[in-house]
């Protein structure tokens, strides 16, 4: 495998790629938003804006995103997200979107 092929192979592997903020923001708005509301202030799922999540530590929030909340409609995202990506989303939710 030459160097370029290796780089392309790594880039195509979600677990090894760096979190892509643009793609993750879109996922939060569209996928999380489908239950938590477009502006994340609640729908089928509860408000997940920063003030509502203030009691969470970053690691616990990352676990909720990766594993979901069993027995509730909150699904696990482990099949779709790497740990780094889930941690990125946890930070994003805790800090809020500056835009
Ligand atoms: C199919 C609907 C659905 C989707 C999609 C969904 N959630 Fe949830 N989520 C829920 C529900 C319902 C709950 C509340 C579970 C309960 O009863 O405690 C919840 C709970 C949560 C909580 C805990 C809130 C708290 O106050 O403890 C967090 C954090 C959360 N979701 C984040 C996310 C993120 C981030 C995404 C996208 C990656 C997402 N959710 C996608 C339905 C969903």
PDB file of C-alpha atoms and ligand atoms in Angstrom:
ATOM      1  CA  UNK A   1       0.000   0.000   0.000  1.00  0.00           C
ATOM      2  CA  UNK A   2       1.537   3.367  -0.919  1.00  0.00           C
ATOM      3  CA  UNK A   3       1.356   6.340   1.403  1.00  0.00           C
ATOM      4  CA  UNK A   4      -1.577   8.041  -0.335  1.00  0.00           C
ATOM      5  CA  UNK A   5      -3.658   4.865  -0.302  1.00  0.00           C
ATOM      6  CA  UNK A   6      -2.930   4.497   3.395  1.00  0.00           C
ATOM      7  CA  UNK A   7      -4.030   8.070   4.115  1.00  0.00           C
ATOM      8  CA  UNK A   8      -7.218   7.558   2.107  1.00  0.00           C
ATOM      9  CA  UNK A   9      -7.933   4.300   3.917  1.00  0.00           C
ATOM     10  CA  UNK A  10      -7.492   5.988   7.300  1.00  0.00           C
ATOM     11  CA  UNK A  11      -9.665   8.937   6.310  1.00  0.00           C
ATOM     12  CA  UNK A  12     -12.453   6.563   5.289  1.00  0.00           C
ATOM     13  CA  UNK A  13     -12.419   4.780   8.666  1.00  0.00           C
ATOM     14  CA  UNK A  14     -14.754   6.699  10.984  1.00  0.00           C
ATOM     15  CA  UNK A  15     -13.146   5.424  14.190  1.00  0.00           C
ATOM     16  CA  UNK A  16      -9.742   6.715  13.123  1.00  0.00           C
ATOM     17  CA  UNK A  17     -10.726   9.967  11.424  1.00  0.00           C
ATOM     18  CA  UNK A  18     -10.736  13.197  13.406  1.00  0.00           C
ATOM     19  CA  UNK A  19     -14.209  14.351  14.391  1.00  0.00           C
ATOM     20  CA  UNK A  20     -15.642  16.441  11.545  1.00  0.00           C
ATOM     21  CA  UNK A  21     -17.406  19.405  13.217  1.00  0.00           C
ATOM     22  CA  UNK A  22     -19.556  20.232  10.191  1.00  0.00           C
ATOM     23  CA  UNK A  23     -20.858  16.699   9.793  1.00  0.00           C
ATOM     24  CA  UNK A  24     -21.403  16.287  13.546  1.00  0.00           C
ATOM     25  CA  UNK A  25     -23.298  19.595  13.864  1.00  0.00           C
ATOM     26  CA  UNK A  26     -25.534  18.449  11.023  1.00  0.00           C
ATOM     27  CA  UNK A  27     -26.087  15.105  12.771  1.00  0.00           C
ATOM     28  CA  UNK A  28     -26.982  16.833  16.053  1.00  0.00           C
ATOM     29  CA  UNK A  29     -29.466  19.123  14.326  1.00  0.00           C
ATOM     30  CA  UNK A  30     -31.063  16.516  12.097  1.00  0.00           C
ATOM     31  CA  UNK A  31     -30.801  13.218  13.961  1.00  0.00           C
ATOM     32  CA  UNK A  32     -30.780  14.327  17.603  1.00  0.00           C
ATOM     33  CA  UNK A  33     -33.142  17.159  16.590  1.00  0.00           C
ATOM     34  CA  UNK A  34     -35.717  14.711  15.244  1.00  0.00           C
ATOM     35  CA  UNK A  35     -36.458  13.728  18.862  1.00  0.00           C
ATOM     36  CA  UNK A  36     -35.015  16.581  20.912  1.00  0.00           C
ATOM     37  CA  UNK A  37     -36.376  19.363  18.681  1.00  0.00           C
ATOM     38  CA  UNK A  38     -34.637  21.354  15.937  1.00  0.00           C
ATOM     39  CA  UNK A  39     -33.271  23.792  18.526  1.00  0.00           C
ATOM     40  CA  UNK A  40     -32.714  20.955  21.072  1.00  0.00           C
ATOM     41  CA  UNK A  41     -35.161  22.483  23.529  1.00  0.00           C
ATOM     42  CA  UNK A  42     -37.178  19.319  23.723  1.00  0.00           C
ATOM     43  CA  UNK A  43     -39.723  17.228  21.813  1.00  0.00           C
ATOM     44  CA  UNK A  44     -40.168  13.495  22.301  1.00  0.00           C
ATOM     45  CA  UNK A  45     -36.803  13.693  24.099  1.00  0.00           C
ATOM     46  CA  UNK A  46     -36.012  16.292  26.771  1.00  0.00           C
ATOM     47  CA  UNK A  47     -34.305  19.674  26.432  1.00  0.00           C
ATOM     48  CA  UNK A  48     -30.581  19.018  25.819  1.00  0.00           C
ATOM     49  CA  UNK A  49     -29.410  22.630  25.753  1.00  0.00           C
ATOM     50  CA  UNK A  50     -26.398  23.485  27.982  1.00  0.00           C
ATOM     51  CA  UNK A  51     -28.415  24.615  31.031  1.00  0.00           C
ATOM     52  CA  UNK A  52     -30.333  21.314  31.082  1.00  0.00           C
ATOM     53  CA  UNK A  53     -27.165  19.227  30.875  1.00  0.00           C
ATOM     54  CA  UNK A  54     -25.091  21.196  33.387  1.00  0.00           C
ATOM     55  CA  UNK A  55     -25.237  18.312  35.891  1.00  0.00           C
ATOM     56  CA  UNK A  56     -23.496  15.966  33.439  1.00  0.00           C
ATOM     57  CA  UNK A  57     -19.779  15.322  33.438  1.00  0.00           C
ATOM     58  CA  UNK A  58     -18.373  15.186  29.903  1.00  0.00           C
ATOM     59  CA  UNK A  59     -17.568  11.457  30.194  1.00  0.00           C
ATOM     60  CA  UNK A  60     -21.049  10.535  31.409  1.00  0.00           C
ATOM     61  CA  UNK A  61     -22.621  12.514  28.601  1.00  0.00           C
ATOM     62  CA  UNK A  62     -20.349  10.768  26.091  1.00  0.00           C
ATOM     63  CA  UNK A  63     -21.551   7.405  27.468  1.00  0.00           C
ATOM     64  CA  UNK A  64     -25.223   8.433  27.181  1.00  0.00           C
ATOM     65  CA  UNK A  65     -24.611   9.320  23.525  1.00  0.00           C
ATOM     66  CA  UNK A  66     -22.710   6.074  22.814  1.00  0.00           C
ATOM     67  CA  UNK A  67     -24.977   3.703  24.749  1.00  0.00           C
ATOM     68  CA  UNK A  68     -28.337   5.479  24.766  1.00  0.00           C
ATOM     69  CA  UNK A  69     -30.677   5.148  27.735  1.00  0.00           C
ATOM     70  CA  UNK A  70     -31.898   1.533  27.818  1.00  0.00           C
ATOM     71  CA  UNK A  71     -35.642   1.205  28.286  1.00  0.00           C
ATOM     72  CA  UNK A  72     -36.274   4.617  26.720  1.00  0.00           C
ATOM     73  CA  UNK A  73     -36.486   5.742  23.071  1.00  0.00           C
ATOM     74  CA  UNK A  74     -32.984   7.304  23.402  1.00  0.00           C
ATOM     75  CA  UNK A  75     -30.968   5.083  21.039  1.00  0.00           C
ATOM     76  CA  UNK A  76     -27.297   4.091  21.259  1.00  0.00           C
ATOM     77  CA  UNK A  77     -25.124   5.891  18.704  1.00  0.00           C
ATOM     78  CA  UNK A  78     -22.120   3.572  19.031  1.00  0.00           C
ATOM     79  CA  UNK A  79     -22.838   1.975  15.633  1.00  0.00           C
ATOM     80  CA  UNK A  80     -22.553   5.390  13.955  1.00  0.00           C
ATOM     81  CA  UNK A  81     -20.115   7.403  16.059  1.00  0.00           C
ATOM     82  CA  UNK A  82     -16.588   6.890  17.333  1.00  0.00           C
ATOM     83  CA  UNK A  83     -15.813   7.698  20.971  1.00  0.00           C
ATOM     84  CA  UNK A  84     -14.012  10.863  19.833  1.00  0.00           C
ATOM     85  CA  UNK A  85     -17.044  11.946  17.853  1.00  0.00           C
ATOM     86  CA  UNK A  86     -19.391  11.297  20.784  1.00  0.00           C
ATOM     87  CA  UNK A  87     -17.027  13.246  23.067  1.00  0.00           C
ATOM     88  CA  UNK A  88     -17.025  16.085  20.530  1.00  0.00           C
ATOM     89  CA  UNK A  89     -20.842  16.117  20.591  1.00  0.00           C
ATOM     90  CA  UNK A  90     -20.799  16.044  24.428  1.00  0.00           C
ATOM     91  CA  UNK A  91     -18.580  19.162  24.445  1.00  0.00           C
ATOM     92  CA  UNK A  92     -20.740  20.773  21.770  1.00  0.00           C
ATOM     93  CA  UNK A  93     -23.899  20.182  23.823  1.00  0.00           C
ATOM     94  CA  UNK A  94     -22.304  21.329  27.094  1.00  0.00           C
ATOM     95  CA  UNK A  95     -20.865  24.501  25.564  1.00  0.00           C
ATOM     96  CA  UNK A  96     -23.752  25.338  23.263  1.00  0.00           C
ATOM     97  CA  UNK A  97     -23.465  26.550  19.695  1.00  0.00           C
ATOM     98  CA  UNK A  98     -21.861  30.000  19.545  1.00  0.00           C
ATOM     99  CA  UNK A  99     -23.545  30.666  16.177  1.00  0.00           C
TER     100      UNK A  99
HETATM  101  C1  LIG B   1     -35.586   8.302  18.765  1.00  0.00           C
HETATM  102  C2  LIG B   1     -35.571   9.527  19.527  1.00  0.00           C
HETATM  103  C3  LIG B   1     -34.238  10.083  20.007  1.00  0.00           C
HETATM  104  C4  LIG B   1     -33.125  10.380  19.263  1.00  0.00           C
HETATM  105  C5  LIG B   1     -32.946  10.219  17.750  1.00  0.00           C
HETATM  106  C6  LIG B   1     -32.151  10.926  20.186  1.00  0.00           C
HETATM  107  N1  LIG B   1     -32.664  10.941  21.455  1.00  0.00           N
HETATM  108 FE1  LIG B   1     -31.690  11.583  23.123  1.00  0.00          FE
HETATM  109  N2  LIG B   1     -33.292  11.015  24.275  1.00  0.00           N
HETATM  110  C7  LIG B   1     -34.502  10.566  23.768  1.00  0.00           C
HETATM  111  C8  LIG B   1     -35.412  10.365  24.877  1.00  0.00           C
HETATM  112  C9  LIG B   1     -36.865   9.906  24.770  1.00  0.00           C
HETATM  113  C10 LIG B   1     -34.705  10.694  26.065  1.00  0.00           C
HETATM  114  C11 LIG B   1     -35.216  10.646  27.509  1.00  0.00           C
HETATM  115  C12 LIG B   1     -35.021   9.273  28.044  1.00  0.00           C
HETATM  116  C13 LIG B   1     -35.569   9.197  29.451  1.00  0.00           C
HETATM  117  O1  LIG B   1     -36.753   8.889  29.583  1.00  0.00           O
HETATM  118  O2  LIG B   1     -34.786   9.458  30.384  1.00  0.00           O
HETATM  119  C14 LIG B   1     -33.378  11.110  25.632  1.00  0.00           C
HETATM  120  C15 LIG B   1     -32.371  11.512  26.503  1.00  0.00           C
HETATM  121  C16 LIG B   1     -31.188  12.082  26.101  1.00  0.00           C
HETATM  122  C17 LIG B   1     -30.202  12.641  26.987  1.00  0.00           C
HETATM  123  C18 LIG B   1     -30.273  12.685  28.522  1.00  0.00           C
HETATM  124  C19 LIG B   1     -30.959  13.963  28.892  1.00  0.00           C
HETATM  125  C20 LIG B   1     -31.033  14.151  30.400  1.00  0.00           C
HETATM  126  O3  LIG B   1     -31.558  15.202  30.806  1.00  0.00           O
HETATM  127  O4  LIG B   1     -30.593  13.281  31.139  1.00  0.00           O
HETATM  128  C21 LIG B   1     -29.192  13.129  26.233  1.00  0.00           C
HETATM  129  C22 LIG B   1     -27.949  13.837  26.697  1.00  0.00           C
HETATM  130  C23 LIG B   1     -29.539  12.868  24.867  1.00  0.00           C
HETATM  131  N3  LIG B   1     -30.762  12.223  24.801  1.00  0.00           N
HETATM  132  C24 LIG B   1     -28.759  13.224  23.785  1.00  0.00           C
HETATM  133  C25 LIG B   1     -29.022  12.854  22.470  1.00  0.00           C
HETATM  134  C26 LIG B   1     -28.109  13.097  21.379  1.00  0.00           C
HETATM  135  C27 LIG B   1     -26.779  13.827  21.494  1.00  0.00           C
HETATM  136  C28 LIG B   1     -28.691  12.570  20.265  1.00  0.00           C
HETATM  137  C29 LIG B   1     -28.109  12.513  18.858  1.00  0.00           C
HETATM  138  C30 LIG B   1     -26.779  11.927  18.738  1.00  0.00           C
HETATM  139  C31 LIG B   1     -29.985  12.004  20.673  1.00  0.00           C
HETATM  140  N4  LIG B   1     -30.131  12.203  22.010  1.00  0.00           N
HETATM  141  C32 LIG B   1     -30.896  11.382  19.812  1.00  0.00           C
HETATM  142  C33 LIG B   1     -34.815  10.323  22.449  1.00  0.00           C
HETATM  143  C34 LIG B   1     -33.932  10.442  21.385  1.00  0.00           C
END
